[in-house]
CSV table of C-alpha atoms in Angstrom, one decimal:
chain,number,residue,atom,x,y,z
A,1,MET,CA,24.3,-8.2,8.7
A,2,SER,CA,25.5,-5.8,6.0
A,3,GLU,CA,23.5,-7.9,3.4
A,4,PHE,CA,20.4,-7.7,5.6
A,5,TRP,CA,20.8,-3.9,5.7
A,6,ILE,CA,21.1,-3.7,1.9
A,7,TYR,CA,17.8,-5.5,1.2
A,8,PHE,CA,16.1,-3.8,4.2
A,9,GLN,CA,17.1,-0.4,2.8
A,10,ILE,CA,15.8,-1.4,-0.7
A,11,GLY,CA,12.5,-2.2,1.0
A,12,LEU,CA,12.4,1.1,2.8
A,13,LYS,CA,13.3,3.1,-0.4
A,14,HIS,CA,10.7,1.1,-2.4
A,15,VAL,CA,7.9,2.5,-0.2
A,16,LEU,CA,9.4,6.0,0.5
A,17,ASP,CA,10.6,6.8,-3.0
A,18,ILE,CA,9.1,10.2,-3.8
A,19,HIS,CA,9.1,9.4,-7.6
A,20,ALA,CA,7.0,6.2,-7.1
A,21,TYR,CA,4.4,7.7,-4.7
A,22,ASP,CA,1.7,5.1,-5.6
A,23,HIS,CA,2.7,2.9,-2.7
A,24,VAL,CA,2.4,5.9,-0.2
A,25,LEU,CA,-0.8,7.0,-1.8
A,26,PHE,CA,-2.3,3.5,-1.2
A,27,LEU,CA,-1.2,3.6,2.4
A,28,ILE,CA,-2.7,7.0,2.9
A,29,ALA,CA,-6.0,5.8,1.5
A,30,LEU,CA,-5.8,2.7,3.7
A,31,ALA,CA,-5.0,4.7,6.9
A,32,ILE,CA,-7.2,7.8,6.7
A,33,PRO,CA,-10.4,6.3,8.1
A,34,PHE,CA,-8.5,5.2,11.3
A,35,SER,CA,-7.2,6.8,14.4
A,36,PHE,CA,-4.6,5.9,17.1
A,37,LYS,CA,-7.2,3.8,19.0
A,38,ASP,CA,-7.5,1.5,15.9
A,39,TRP,CA,-3.7,0.9,15.8
A,40,LYS,CA,-4.1,-2.9,16.0
A,41,ARG,CA,-6.4,-3.0,13.0
A,42,ILE,CA,-4.3,-0.7,10.9
A,43,VAL,CA,-1.1,-2.6,11.7
A,44,LEU,CA,-2.8,-5.8,10.7
A,45,LEU,CA,-4.0,-4.3,7.4
A,46,VAL,CA,-0.4,-3.0,6.7
A,47,THR,CA,1.0,-6.5,7.5
A,48,LEU,CA,-1.5,-8.2,5.3
A,49,PHE,CA,-0.5,-5.8,2.5
A,50,THR,CA,3.1,-6.7,3.1
A,51,ILE,CA,2.3,-10.4,3.0
A,52,GLY,CA,0.4,-10.0,-0.3
A,53,HIS,CA,3.3,-7.9,-1.7
A,54,THR,CA,5.8,-10.6,-0.6
A,55,MET,CA,3.7,-13.5,-2.0
A,56,ALA,CA,3.6,-11.8,-5.4
A,57,LEU,CA,7.4,-11.4,-5.4
A,58,MET,CA,7.8,-15.0,-4.3
A,59,LEU,CA,5.5,-16.3,-7.0
A,60,SER,CA,7.3,-14.2,-9.6
A,61,VAL,CA,10.8,-15.3,-8.4
A,62,PHE,CA,9.8,-19.0,-8.7
A,63,GLY,CA,8.3,-18.3,-12.1
A,64,ILE,CA,4.8,-19.3,-11.0
A,65,ILE,CA,3.2,-16.0,-12.1
A,66,ALA,CA,4.1,-13.4,-14.7
A,67,ILE,CA,2.0,-10.5,-15.8
A,68,LYS,CA,2.6,-7.7,-18.3
A,69,VAL,CA,4.1,-4.5,-16.7
A,70,ASN,CA,1.6,-2.1,-18.4
A,71,VAL,CA,-1.3,-4.2,-17.0
A,72,VAL,CA,0.1,-4.0,-13.4
A,73,GLU,CA,0.8,-0.3,-13.9
A,74,LEU,CA,-2.9,0.2,-14.6
A,75,LEU,CA,-4.1,-2.1,-11.8
A,76,ILE,CA,-2.1,-0.3,-9.1
A,77,PRO,CA,-3.8,3.1,-9.4
A,78,ILE,CA,-7.1,1.2,-9.7
A,79,THR,CA,-6.5,-0.4,-6.3
A,80,ILE,CA,-5.8,3.1,-4.9
A,81,LEU,CA,-9.0,4.4,-6.5
A,82,ILE,CA,-11.1,1.6,-5.2
A,83,THR,CA,-9.8,2.1,-1.6
A,84,ALA,CA,-10.4,5.9,-1.8
A,85,LEU,CA,-14.0,5.3,-3.2
A,86,PHE,CA,-14.6,2.8,-0.4
A,87,ASN,CA,-13.6,5.5,2.1
A,88,LEU,CA,-16.0,8.0,0.4
A,89,PHE,CA,-19.0,5.6,0.7
A,90,THR,CA,-18.3,4.4,4.2
A,91,ALA,CA,-17.1,7.7,5.8
A,92,GLY,CA,-18.9,8.3,9.1
A,93,LYS,CA,-20.6,4.9,9.1
A,94,SER,CA,-19.9,2.4,11.9
A,95,SER,CA,-17.7,-0.4,10.7
A,96,LYS,CA,-19.4,-3.8,10.6
A,97,LYS,CA,-17.4,-7.0,11.2
A,98,GLU,CA,-18.3,-8.3,7.7
A,99,SER,CA,-16.9,-5.2,6.0
A,100,ILE,CA,-13.7,-5.4,8.1
A,101,ASN,CA,-13.1,-9.0,7.0
A,102,LEU,CA,-13.7,-7.9,3.4
A,103,VAL,CA,-11.2,-5.0,3.8
A,104,PHE,CA,-8.6,-7.5,5.2
A,105,PHE,CA,-9.1,-9.8,2.2
A,106,ILE,CA,-9.0,-7.0,-0.4
A,107,THR,CA,-5.9,-5.4,1.3
A,108,LEU,CA,-4.1,-8.8,0.9
A,109,PHE,CA,-5.2,-9.0,-2.8
A,110,PHE,CA,-4.1,-5.4,-3.4
A,111,GLY,CA,-0.7,-6.2,-1.9
A,112,ILE,CA,-0.3,-9.0,-4.4
A,113,ILE,CA,-1.1,-6.5,-7.3
A,114,HIS,CA,1.4,-3.9,-5.9
A,115,GLY,CA,4.1,-6.7,-5.5
A,116,LEU,CA,3.7,-7.7,-9.1
A,117,GLY,CA,4.5,-4.1,-10.1
A,118,PHE,CA,7.9,-4.5,-8.4
A,119,SER,CA,8.7,-8.1,-9.3
A,120,ASN,CA,10.7,-7.5,-12.5
A,121,TYR,CA,13.0,-5.1,-10.8
A,122,PHE,CA,13.4,-7.3,-7.8
A,123,LYS,CA,14.3,-10.3,-9.9
A,124,SER,CA,16.9,-8.2,-11.8
A,125,ILE,CA,18.8,-7.2,-8.7
A,126,LEU,CA,19.1,-10.7,-7.3
A,127,GLY,CA,21.4,-13.3,-8.8
A,128,GLY,CA,21.4,-17.1,-8.2
A,129,ASP,CA,18.6,-19.6,-8.1
A,130,ALA,CA,15.1,-19.0,-6.8
A,131,VAL,CA,15.8,-20.7,-3.4
A,132,SER,CA,18.7,-18.3,-2.7
A,133,LYS,CA,16.4,-15.4,-3.1
A,134,ILE,CA,14.1,-16.3,-0.2
A,135,VAL,CA,16.3,-14.7,2.6
A,136,PRO,CA,16.8,-11.4,0.6
A,137,LEU,CA,13.1,-11.4,-0.1
A,138,SER,CA,12.4,-11.7,3.7
A,139,GLU,CA,14.8,-8.8,4.4
A,140,PHE,CA,13.2,-6.7,1.7
A,141,ALA,CA,9.7,-7.5,3.2
A,142,LEU,CA,10.9,-6.3,6.6
A,143,GLY,CA,12.1,-3.0,5.1
A,144,ILE,CA,8.7,-2.6,3.4
A,145,GLU,CA,6.8,-3.3,6.6
A,146,ALA,CA,8.9,-0.8,8.6
A,147,ALA,CA,8.5,2.0,5.9
A,148,GLN,CA,4.7,1.3,5.7
A,149,ILE,CA,4.3,1.6,9.5
A,150,VAL,CA,6.2,4.9,9.4
A,151,VAL,CA,3.9,6.2,6.6
A,152,VAL,CA,0.8,5.1,8.5
A,153,PHE,CA,2.1,6.6,11.8
A,154,VAL,CA,2.6,10.0,10.0
A,155,VAL,CA,-1.0,9.8,8.6
A,156,LEU,CA,-2.4,9.0,12.0
A,157,ILE,CA,-0.5,12.0,13.5
A,158,LEU,CA,-1.8,14.3,10.7
A,159,SER,CA,-5.3,12.9,11.3
A,160,TYR,CA,-5.0,13.7,15.0
A,161,ILE,CA,-3.8,17.2,14.4
A,162,VAL,CA,-6.5,18.0,11.8
A,163,GLN,CA,-9.2,16.6,14.1
A,164,THR,CA,-8.1,18.2,17.4
A,165,VAL,CA,-6.4,21.5,16.4
A,166,PHE,CA,-8.4,22.3,13.3
A,167,ARG,CA,-11.7,20.7,14.5
A,168,PHE,CA,-12.3,18.6,11.4
A,169,SER,CA,-14.7,15.7,12.1
A,170,LYS,CA,-13.3,12.3,11.3
A,171,ARG,CA,-15.9,12.0,8.5
A,172,ASP,CA,-14.8,15.3,6.9
A,173,TRP,CA,-11.1,14.4,7.1
A,174,THR,CA,-11.8,11.0,5.4
A,175,LEU,CA,-13.9,12.7,2.7
A,176,VAL,CA,-11.4,15.4,1.9
A,177,MET,CA,-8.4,13.1,1.8
A,178,SER,CA,-10.2,10.5,-0.2
A,179,ALA,CA,-11.3,13.1,-2.8
A,180,PHE,CA,-7.7,14.4,-3.0
A,181,ILE,CA,-6.4,10.8,-3.6
A,182,ILE,CA,-9.1,10.2,-6.3
A,183,GLY,CA,-8.0,13.5,-7.9
A,184,VAL,CA,-4.4,12.4,-8.0
A,185,VAL,CA,-5.0,8.8,-9.1
A,186,ILE,CA,-7.5,9.3,-12.0
A,187,PRO,CA,-4.9,11.0,-14.3
A,188,LEU,CA,-2.6,8.0,-13.6
A,189,ILE,CA,-5.3,5.6,-14.8
A,190,VAL,CA,-6.3,7.8,-17.8
A,191,GLU,CA,-2.6,8.3,-18.9
A,192,SER,CA,-1.7,4.6,-18.6
A,193,GLU,CA,0.3,3.2,-21.4
A,194,ILE,CA,-2.2,0.4,-21.8
A,195,TRP,CA,-4.6,2.7,-23.7
A,196,ILE,CA,-1.9,3.5,-26.3
A,197,ARG,CA,-2.0,1.0,-29.1
């Protein structure tokens, strides 16, 4: 049980680390168009993101995939930018089933990208062969899922307060928050080490 708690906590801290806020930023971008009545959809999106994240770690642990760190560190803020831009262009529009399915697929894919960003560190904290890493990986994934649900819940509460107390429309809330996220993430892309030769 103590080993479970260790990897569960690593998963929690991975998401909630204030110095590595890219994960939280992505979750905010993912959650802002939704409200409490959409809870099933947002929980499904979060779970798909966790599945993608875990798949990437699994592929990395088994040596099936390897990608340069600076490439992943550029791709992660790009996924956040794409999500925020998607929100800008779809804010206030009724969601069609096709676009929802596309969002599900893209969220899974973005989870894979974010997972690759953590794969080197995760491999370094685990000893033993690849098979012995499956249980700790599952415990870590549960920690990630729990932390992500906490972040999304906080975003939904803020969204509710802003829309009921401060009378923001859902569209305005989505536009303002998406613009804020874009403003934060563009410097991360511009200052990426990949541009330095």
